[in-house]
Short mmCIF file of C-alpha atoms and ligand atoms in Angstrom, two decimals:
data_model
loop_
_atom_site.label_atom_id
_atom_site.label_comp_id
_atom_site.label_asym_id
_atom_site.label_seq_id
_atom_site.Cartn_x
_atom_site.Cartn_y
_atom_site.Cartn_z
CA UNK I 26 12.41 22.38 -5.99
CA UNK I 27 11.77 23.04 -2.38
CA UNK I 28 13.50 20.74 -0.01
CA UNK I 29 10.18 19.90 1.41
CA UNK I 30 9.15 18.15 -1.76
CA UNK I 31 9.33 14.81 0.00
CA UNK I 32 7.75 15.91 3.20
CA UNK I 33 4.33 15.45 1.70
CA UNK I 34 5.40 11.81 1.20
CA UNK I 35 6.83 9.46 3.87
CA UNK I 36 9.77 11.46 5.22
CA UNK I 37 11.07 14.88 6.14
CA UNK I 38 14.68 14.80 4.80
CA UNK I 39 15.93 17.58 7.01
CA UNK I 40 14.63 15.91 10.14
CA UNK I 41 15.86 12.51 8.92
CA UNK I 42 19.36 13.88 8.33
CA UNK I 43 19.46 15.49 11.77
CA UNK I 44 18.22 12.31 13.47
CA UNK I 45 20.63 10.18 11.48
CA UNK I 46 23.63 12.32 12.36
CA UNK I 47 22.69 12.12 16.00
CA UNK I 48 22.37 8.32 15.87
CA UNK I 49 25.75 8.04 14.13
CA UNK I 50 27.37 10.26 16.75
CA UNK I 51 25.82 8.22 19.55
CA UNK I 52 27.31 4.91 18.33
CA UNK I 53 30.30 4.24 20.60
CA UNK I 54 31.58 1.02 18.99
CA UNK I 55 31.99 -0.24 15.45
CA UNK I 56 29.46 -2.92 16.30
CA UNK I 57 26.85 -0.33 17.37
CA UNK I 58 27.69 1.69 14.27
CA UNK I 59 26.98 -1.34 12.06
CA UNK I 60 23.49 -1.51 13.55
CA UNK I 61 22.92 2.22 13.10
CA UNK I 62 24.03 1.90 9.49
CA UNK I 63 21.59 -0.95 8.85
CA UNK I 64 18.74 1.07 10.38
CA UNK I 65 19.56 4.25 8.43
CA UNK I 66 20.56 2.86 5.06
CA UNK I 67 19.33 -0.75 5.00
CA UNK I 68 16.50 -2.17 2.90
CA UNK I 69 13.88 -1.34 5.48
CA UNK I 70 15.17 2.12 6.32
CA UNK I 71 13.03 5.23 5.88
CA UNK I 72 15.44 6.32 3.14
CA UNK I 73 15.02 3.09 1.16
CA UNK I 74 11.26 3.22 1.58
CA UNK I 75 11.20 6.81 0.33
CA UNK I 76 13.32 5.70 -2.62
CA UNK I 77 10.84 2.95 -3.44
CA UNK I 78 7.96 5.40 -3.34
CA UNK I 79 9.54 7.80 -5.87
CA UNK I 80 7.56 6.04 -8.58
CA UNK I 81 4.40 7.53 -7.20
CA UNK I 82 5.58 11.08 -7.94
CA UNK I 83 5.25 12.94 -11.16
CA UNK I 84 8.38 12.76 -13.36
CA UNK I 85 9.63 16.28 -12.62
CA UNK I 86 9.33 15.95 -8.85
CA UNK I 87 10.67 12.40 -8.99
CA UNK I 88 13.94 13.51 -10.53
CA UNK I 89 14.73 16.21 -7.99
CA UNK I 90 13.44 14.11 -5.11
CA UNK I 91 15.60 11.20 -6.29
CA UNK I 92 18.67 13.41 -6.44
CA UNK I 93 17.90 14.72 -2.96
CA UNK I 94 17.61 11.19 -1.56
CA UNK I 95 20.85 10.10 -3.25
CA UNK I 96 22.72 13.14 -1.95
CA UNK I 97 21.43 12.49 1.56
CA UNK I 98 22.51 8.84 1.34
CA UNK I 99 25.96 9.85 0.09
CA UNK I 100 26.39 12.34 2.94
CA UNK I 101 25.29 9.79 5.54
CA UNK I 102 27.62 7.12 4.07
CA UNK I 103 30.54 9.54 4.27
CA UNK I 104 29.79 10.47 7.88
CA UNK I 105 29.43 6.76 8.81
CA UNK I 106 32.74 5.88 7.14
CA UNK I 107 34.50 8.65 9.00
CA UNK I 108 32.94 7.65 12.30
CA UNK I 109 33.88 4.00 11.69
CA UNK I 110 37.53 4.90 11.06
CA UNK I 111 37.61 6.86 14.33
CA UNK I 112 35.96 4.08 16.36
CA UNK I 113 38.24 1.43 14.84
CA UNK I 114 41.34 3.39 15.81
CA UNK I 115 40.01 3.79 19.37
CA UNK I 116 39.28 0.09 19.62
CA UNK I 117 42.69 -0.92 18.31
CA UNK I 118 44.54 1.25 20.78
CA UNK I 119 42.36 -0.10 23.61
CA UNK I 120 43.46 -3.65 22.69
CA UNK I 121 47.10 -2.62 22.48
CA UNK I 122 46.85 -0.86 25.81
CA UNK I 123 45.31 -3.95 27.43
CA UNK I 124 48.04 -6.23 26.03
CA UNK I 125 50.94 -4.02 26.90
CA UNK I 126 53.31 -5.51 29.47
CA UNK I 127 53.97 -3.14 32.26
CA UNK I 128 57.61 -3.92 32.92
CA UNK I 129 58.05 -1.14 35.41
CA UNK I 130 56.53 -3.37 38.14
CA UNK I 131 58.91 -6.21 37.31
CA UNK I 132 61.90 -3.91 37.33
CA UNK I 133 60.86 -2.34 40.63
CA UNK I 134 60.33 -5.79 42.17
CA UNK I 135 63.80 -6.79 40.97
CA UNK I 136 65.30 -3.73 42.59
CA UNK I 137 63.51 -4.43 45.86
CA UNK I 138 64.72 -8.07 46.05
CA UNK I 139 68.47 -8.45 46.39
CA UNK I 140 69.90 -10.67 43.61
CA UNK I 141 70.61 -14.20 44.77
CA UNK I 142 73.80 -15.58 43.27
CA UNK I 143 73.61 -19.11 41.89
CA UNK I 144 76.19 -21.78 42.59
CA UNK I 145 77.29 -25.18 41.36
CA UNK I 146 75.03 -28.19 41.92
CA UNK I 147 75.97 -30.33 44.91
CA UNK I 148 77.08 -33.22 42.67
CA UNK I 149 79.34 -30.90 40.63
CA UNK I 150 80.90 -29.29 43.68
CA UNK I 151 81.44 -32.74 45.22
CA UNK I 152 83.10 -33.97 42.03
CA UNK I 153 85.32 -30.88 41.94
CA UNK I 154 86.30 -31.35 45.60
CA UNK I 155 87.15 -35.02 44.98
CA UNK I 156 89.24 -34.10 41.95
CA UNK I 157 91.09 -31.50 44.02
CA UNK I 158 92.02 -34.11 46.62
CA UNK I 159 93.27 -36.57 43.99
CA UNK I 160 95.16 -33.93 42.03
CA UNK I 161 96.90 -32.93 45.28
CA UNK I 162 97.89 -36.61 45.64
CA UNK I 163 99.50 -36.59 42.17
CA UNK I 164 96.67 -37.98 40.02
CA UNK I 165 95.62 -36.59 36.65
CA UNK I 166 91.94 -36.33 35.71
CA UNK I 167 90.52 -38.06 32.62
CA UNK I 168 87.11 -38.71 31.12
CA UNK I 169 85.49 -41.30 28.87
CA UNK I 170 82.24 -41.65 26.89
CA UNK I 171 78.89 -42.35 28.57
CA UNK I 172 77.72 -44.54 25.67
CA UNK I 173 80.17 -47.45 25.68
CA UNK I 174 80.68 -50.60 23.67
CA UNK I 175 80.13 -53.96 25.28
CA UNK I 176 83.88 -54.49 24.90
CA UNK I 177 84.94 -51.60 27.14
CA UNK I 178 82.07 -51.82 29.63
CA UNK I 179 82.30 -55.59 30.09
CA UNK I 180 84.56 -57.81 28.02
CA UNK I 181 87.85 -55.99 28.43
CA UNK I 182 87.08 -55.87 32.16
CA UNK I 183 87.10 -59.66 32.22
CA UNK I 184 83.29 -59.96 32.06
CA UNK I 185 82.60 -62.11 28.95
CA UNK I 186 79.09 -62.42 27.45
CA UNK I 187 76.74 -64.45 29.67
CA UNK I 188 79.19 -64.23 32.60
CA UNK I 189 77.22 -64.24 35.87
CA UNK I 190 79.01 -61.00 36.91
CA UNK I 191 76.89 -59.18 34.32
CA UNK I 192 74.06 -59.67 36.78
CA UNK I 193 75.74 -57.04 38.99
CA UNK I 194 74.95 -54.47 36.30
CA UNK I 195 71.37 -53.93 35.15
CA UNK I 196 72.14 -52.27 31.85
CA UNK I 197 70.47 -49.87 29.46
CA UNK I 198 71.43 -50.98 25.94
CA UNK I 199 71.12 -48.54 23.06
CA UNK I 200 69.14 -49.53 20.00
CA UNK I 201 72.01 -49.20 17.50
CA UNK I 202 73.79 -51.81 15.38
CA UNK I 203 73.80 -55.39 16.65
CA UNK I 204 71.60 -55.88 19.74
CA UNK I 205 73.36 -55.40 23.09
CA UNK I 206 76.57 -53.97 21.62
CA UNK I 207 76.29 -50.36 22.82
CA UNK I 208 75.42 -49.67 26.43
CA UNK I 209 75.05 -46.64 28.67
CA UNK I 210 78.08 -47.34 30.84
CA UNK I 211 77.13 -49.04 34.07
CA UNK I 212 80.32 -47.87 35.80
CA UNK I 213 83.37 -45.72 35.11
CA UNK I 214 85.70 -48.76 34.98
CA UNK I 215 85.71 -48.85 31.12
CA UNK I 216 87.72 -45.61 31.17
CA UNK I 217 90.57 -47.62 32.79
CA UNK I 218 90.85 -49.64 29.57
CA UNK I 219 90.77 -46.55 27.38
CA UNK I 220 93.53 -44.92 29.44
CA UNK I 221 95.67 -48.04 29.39
CA UNK I 222 95.31 -48.35 25.60
CA UNK I 223 96.19 -44.69 25.14
CA UNK I 224 99.22 -45.03 27.44
CA UNK I 225 100.41 -48.12 25.53
CA UNK I 226 100.04 -46.26 22.22
CA UNK I 227 101.87 -43.19 23.58
CA UNK I 228 104.45 -45.22 25.51
CA UNK I 229 103.47 -43.21 28.59
CA UNK I 230 102.99 -45.82 31.34
CA UNK I 231 103.02 -45.35 34.42
CA UNK I 232 99.43 -44.14 34.86
CA UNK I 233 98.03 -42.30 37.89
CA UNK I 234 94.54 -41.14 36.94
CA UNK I 235 91.07 -40.56 38.29
CA UNK I 236 88.06 -40.62 35.96
CA UNK I 237 84.86 -39.05 37.24
CA UNK I 238 81.58 -39.27 35.33
CA UNK I 239 77.96 -40.21 34.94
CA UNK I 240 76.79 -43.84 34.92
CA UNK I 241 73.47 -45.57 34.30
CA UNK I 242 71.75 -48.65 35.67
CA UNK I 243 68.23 -49.97 35.36
CA UNK I 244 67.58 -49.35 39.03
CA UNK I 245 64.33 -47.95 40.35
CA UNK I 246 65.14 -44.75 42.21
CA UNK I 247 64.86 -44.99 45.99
CA UNK I 248 66.48 -43.16 48.89
CA UNK I 249 69.87 -44.80 48.22
CA UNK I 250 69.77 -45.77 44.50
CA UNK I 251 69.46 -43.71 41.33
CA UNK I 252 69.19 -44.93 37.72
CA UNK I 253 71.60 -42.11 36.81
CA UNK I 254 74.47 -41.65 39.21
CA UNK I 255 78.10 -40.55 39.33
CA UNK I 256 81.27 -42.43 40.07
CA UNK I 257 84.92 -41.61 40.31
CA UNK I 258 87.25 -44.31 39.11
CA UNK I 259 90.93 -44.47 39.87
CA UNK I 260 93.70 -46.48 38.27
CA UNK I 261 97.40 -46.65 38.96
CA UNK I 262 99.72 -48.70 36.75
CA UNK I 263 103.38 -48.88 37.64
CA UNK I 264 106.10 -51.36 38.49
CA UNK I 265 106.03 -53.29 41.77
CA UNK I 266 102.73 -52.03 43.21
CA UNK I 267 101.23 -53.96 46.12
CA UNK I 268 97.94 -54.10 47.98
CA UNK I 269 99.56 -51.84 50.61
CA UNK I 270 99.88 -49.09 47.98
CA UNK I 271 96.17 -49.43 47.28
CA UNK I 272 95.19 -49.38 50.98
CA UNK I 273 97.46 -46.42 51.69
CA UNK I 274 96.06 -44.44 48.75
CA UNK I 275 92.48 -45.12 49.86
CA UNK I 276 93.20 -44.13 53.48
CA UNK I 277 95.01 -40.93 52.44
CA UNK I 278 92.12 -39.94 50.22
CA UNK I 279 89.51 -40.76 52.90
CA UNK I 280 91.07 -38.61 55.61
CA UNK I 281 91.76 -35.77 53.14
CA UNK I 282 88.21 -35.63 51.85
CA UNK I 283 86.06 -36.60 54.86
CA UNK I 284 88.30 -35.30 57.66
CA UNK I 285 90.86 -36.86 60.02
CA UNK I 286 88.25 -38.62 62.18
CA UNK I 287 87.01 -40.67 59.21
CA UNK I 288 89.01 -43.79 58.23
CA UNK I 289 88.82 -46.53 55.62
CA UNK I 290 88.66 -50.30 55.81
CA UNK I 291 88.84 -52.88 53.04
CA UNK I 292 86.71 -56.05 53.16
CA UNK I 293 87.40 -59.01 50.85
CA UNK I 294 85.00 -58.97 47.89
CA UNK I 295 84.72 -60.05 44.28
CA UNK I 296 85.08 -57.97 41.13
CA UNK I 297 85.96 -59.62 37.81
CA UNK I 298 88.53 -56.97 36.89
CA UNK I 299 90.59 -57.03 40.09
CA UNK I 300 92.33 -59.82 41.95
CA UNK I 301 92.34 -59.68 44.92
CA UNK I 302 89.31 -57.40 45.29
CA UNK I 303 87.87 -55.51 48.22
CA UNK I 304 84.92 -53.45 49.21
CA UNK I 305 85.83 -50.03 50.54
CA UNK I 306 84.07 -48.78 53.69
CA UNK I 307 84.51 -45.51 55.57
CA UNK I 308 83.75 -44.63 59.19
CA UNK I 309 80.06 -43.74 59.44
CA UNK I 310 79.95 -39.96 59.09
CA UNK I 311 76.81 -39.72 61.21
CA UNK I 312 77.95 -41.56 64.38
CA UNK I 313 81.71 -41.55 63.69
CA UNK I 314 81.87 -45.29 64.28
CA UNK I 315 79.72 -45.63 67.40
CA UNK I 316 76.91 -47.36 65.47
CA UNK I 317 73.63 -45.76 64.39
CA UNK I 318 70.61 -46.33 62.16
CA UNK I 319 72.34 -45.04 59.02
CA UNK I 320 75.18 -47.62 59.33
CA UNK I 321 72.87 -50.34 60.74
CA UNK I 322 74.87 -50.29 63.96
CA UNK I 323 78.15 -51.31 62.27
CA UNK I 324 79.91 -47.95 62.45
CA UNK I 325 80.89 -48.30 58.75
CA UNK I 326 79.39 -47.17 55.43
CA UNK I 327 80.14 -48.82 52.08
CA UNK I 328 81.51 -46.41 49.49
CA UNK I 329 82.85 -48.53 46.61
CA UNK I 330 85.13 -51.27 45.36
CA UNK I 331 88.82 -51.68 44.67
CA UNK I 332 91.56 -54.20 44.05
CA UNK I 333 94.73 -55.13 42.16
CA UNK I 334 94.26 -54.96 38.37
CA UNK I 335 93.57 -58.49 37.09
CA UNK I 336 96.19 -59.80 34.58
CA UNK I 337 93.30 -60.53 32.15
CA UNK I 338 92.52 -56.79 32.09
CA UNK I 339 96.16 -55.94 31.35
CA UNK I 340 96.08 -58.50 28.53
CA UNK I 341 92.92 -56.94 27.06
CA UNK I 342 94.56 -53.48 27.12
CA UNK I 343 97.83 -54.75 25.64
CA UNK I 344 99.94 -54.31 28.79
CA UNK I 345 102.35 -57.03 29.88
CA UNK I 346 101.15 -58.21 33.32
CA UNK I 347 104.58 -59.65 34.10
CA UNK I 348 106.22 -56.25 33.74
CA UNK I 349 103.50 -53.99 35.12
CA UNK I 350 101.26 -54.09 38.19
CA UNK I 351 98.31 -51.92 39.07
CA UNK I 352 95.50 -51.13 41.43
CA UNK I 353 92.10 -49.59 40.81
CA UNK I 354 89.14 -48.28 42.74
CA UNK I 355 85.70 -46.89 42.02
CA UNK I 356 83.09 -45.27 44.21
CA UNK I 357 79.98 -43.13 44.11
CA UNK I 358 80.22 -39.34 43.96
CA UNK I 359 76.54 -38.95 44.91
CA UNK I 360 77.19 -41.16 47.89
CA UNK I 361 80.14 -39.00 48.97
CA UNK I 362 77.87 -35.94 48.79
CA UNK I 363 75.24 -37.81 50.78
CA UNK I 364 77.69 -38.83 53.50
CA UNK I 365 79.51 -35.55 53.81
CA UNK I 366 76.36 -33.40 53.80
CA UNK I 367 73.94 -35.83 55.48
CA UNK I 368 71.52 -36.00 52.56
CA UNK I 369 68.74 -38.37 53.62
CA UNK I 370 67.37 -39.13 50.15
CA UNK I 371 69.57 -39.36 47.02
CA UNK I 372 66.58 -38.52 44.80
CA UNK I 373 66.97 -34.91 45.97
CA UNK I 374 70.12 -34.76 43.83
CA UNK I 375 68.10 -35.32 40.64
CA UNK I 376 65.07 -33.22 41.40
CA UNK I 377 66.53 -29.71 41.00
CA UNK I 378 64.44 -28.26 43.81
CA UNK I 379 66.25 -25.02 44.66
CA UNK I 380 65.01 -25.14 48.25
CA UNK I 381 67.14 -28.28 48.65
CA UNK I 382 70.07 -27.21 46.46
CA UNK I 383 70.43 -23.75 48.01
CA UNK I 384 71.60 -25.34 51.25
CA UNK I 385 74.95 -26.47 49.85
N1 LIG U 4 83.10 -50.71 38.82
C1 LIG U 4 82.67 -51.23 40.10
C2 LIG U 4 81.18 -51.00 40.27
O1 LIG U 4 80.67 -50.04 39.79
C3 LIG U 4 83.40 -50.59 41.23
C4 LIG U 4 84.85 -50.97 41.24
C5 LIG U 4 85.28 -52.07 41.93
C6 LIG U 4 85.77 -50.24 40.52
C7 LIG U 4 86.61 -52.46 41.95
C8 LIG U 4 87.11 -50.61 40.53
C9 LIG U 4 87.52 -51.73 41.25
O2 LIG U 4 88.04 -49.93 39.87
O3 LIG U 4 88.82 -52.06 41.25
O4 LIG U 4 80.56 -51.79 40.91
#
């Protein structure tokens, strides 16, 4: 049968095939190809219509015309499938290309900018410098836990439950065990007790130790208070110590750390764990004693507390207060950093802003 057997009907298969191939070739995306496919092979396509009209032909012609239509459909389907595979591959590589990270720019930028070396945080370097001074004075360095029991943080330090001195320490209690039994230590003084107990157990008194570390109080942060801060505690236990030993130690430390023009003074004060007790001031590092806004015109800045170890504390730690004497001190590391480096606002120490930290 001549190919033109259908041409007397609705379509010219040769022309339809040529047109179809052109439309398939012109589709530049899988989406466009889907549309072309629907138009060429769908229910309302010329091909489908011709198929439906086969019934109008005589049986002989119908058979050959039917075969011709089926062959044409099969050829078009094959060409469409091939085109779809090609378009899909193109589209996938376009997506991959778009998502690819061009690291060459990053590397080049890195080579253009000289590497900036990091350094320790101001609080860490201050702590290290303080330790160095005390080690040079013959102290050892020790540490204790930040989560403490009520016993170490308060009771053993001669602060029984409900004692008014607890008001000096706004505490964060941890929600474990009995209420108010475990506390984020409000000062480093509990480490004194731990050291004394260990020295009793090891038979290694005398003690000359400093104990730096992090402390917590329910303070709202402002320019001179932080809810998380750092202290360094010191304790000396030996025979025949006097208040003069304490004052001399404090003055030696002060001049060594802050410089020879900065001195210490001790003002009578109250702490439950020392008797007598004192507050420890240093020469104002801003005006060197002349009086300025920072020191409220006094020429002095308060750094911490100190005193002679109270016999009740020795009792709690199992040390005989008749045989041994001791002195202790505790002060803020953040405050030392603030005074030595003229940091206006202590909150800068917590904020990790490199523009601030880079300066030290
Ligand atoms: N623990 C006290 C506080 O944080 C400071 C202090 C005072 C420590 C007197 C001492 C001391 O060792 O003897 O307020």
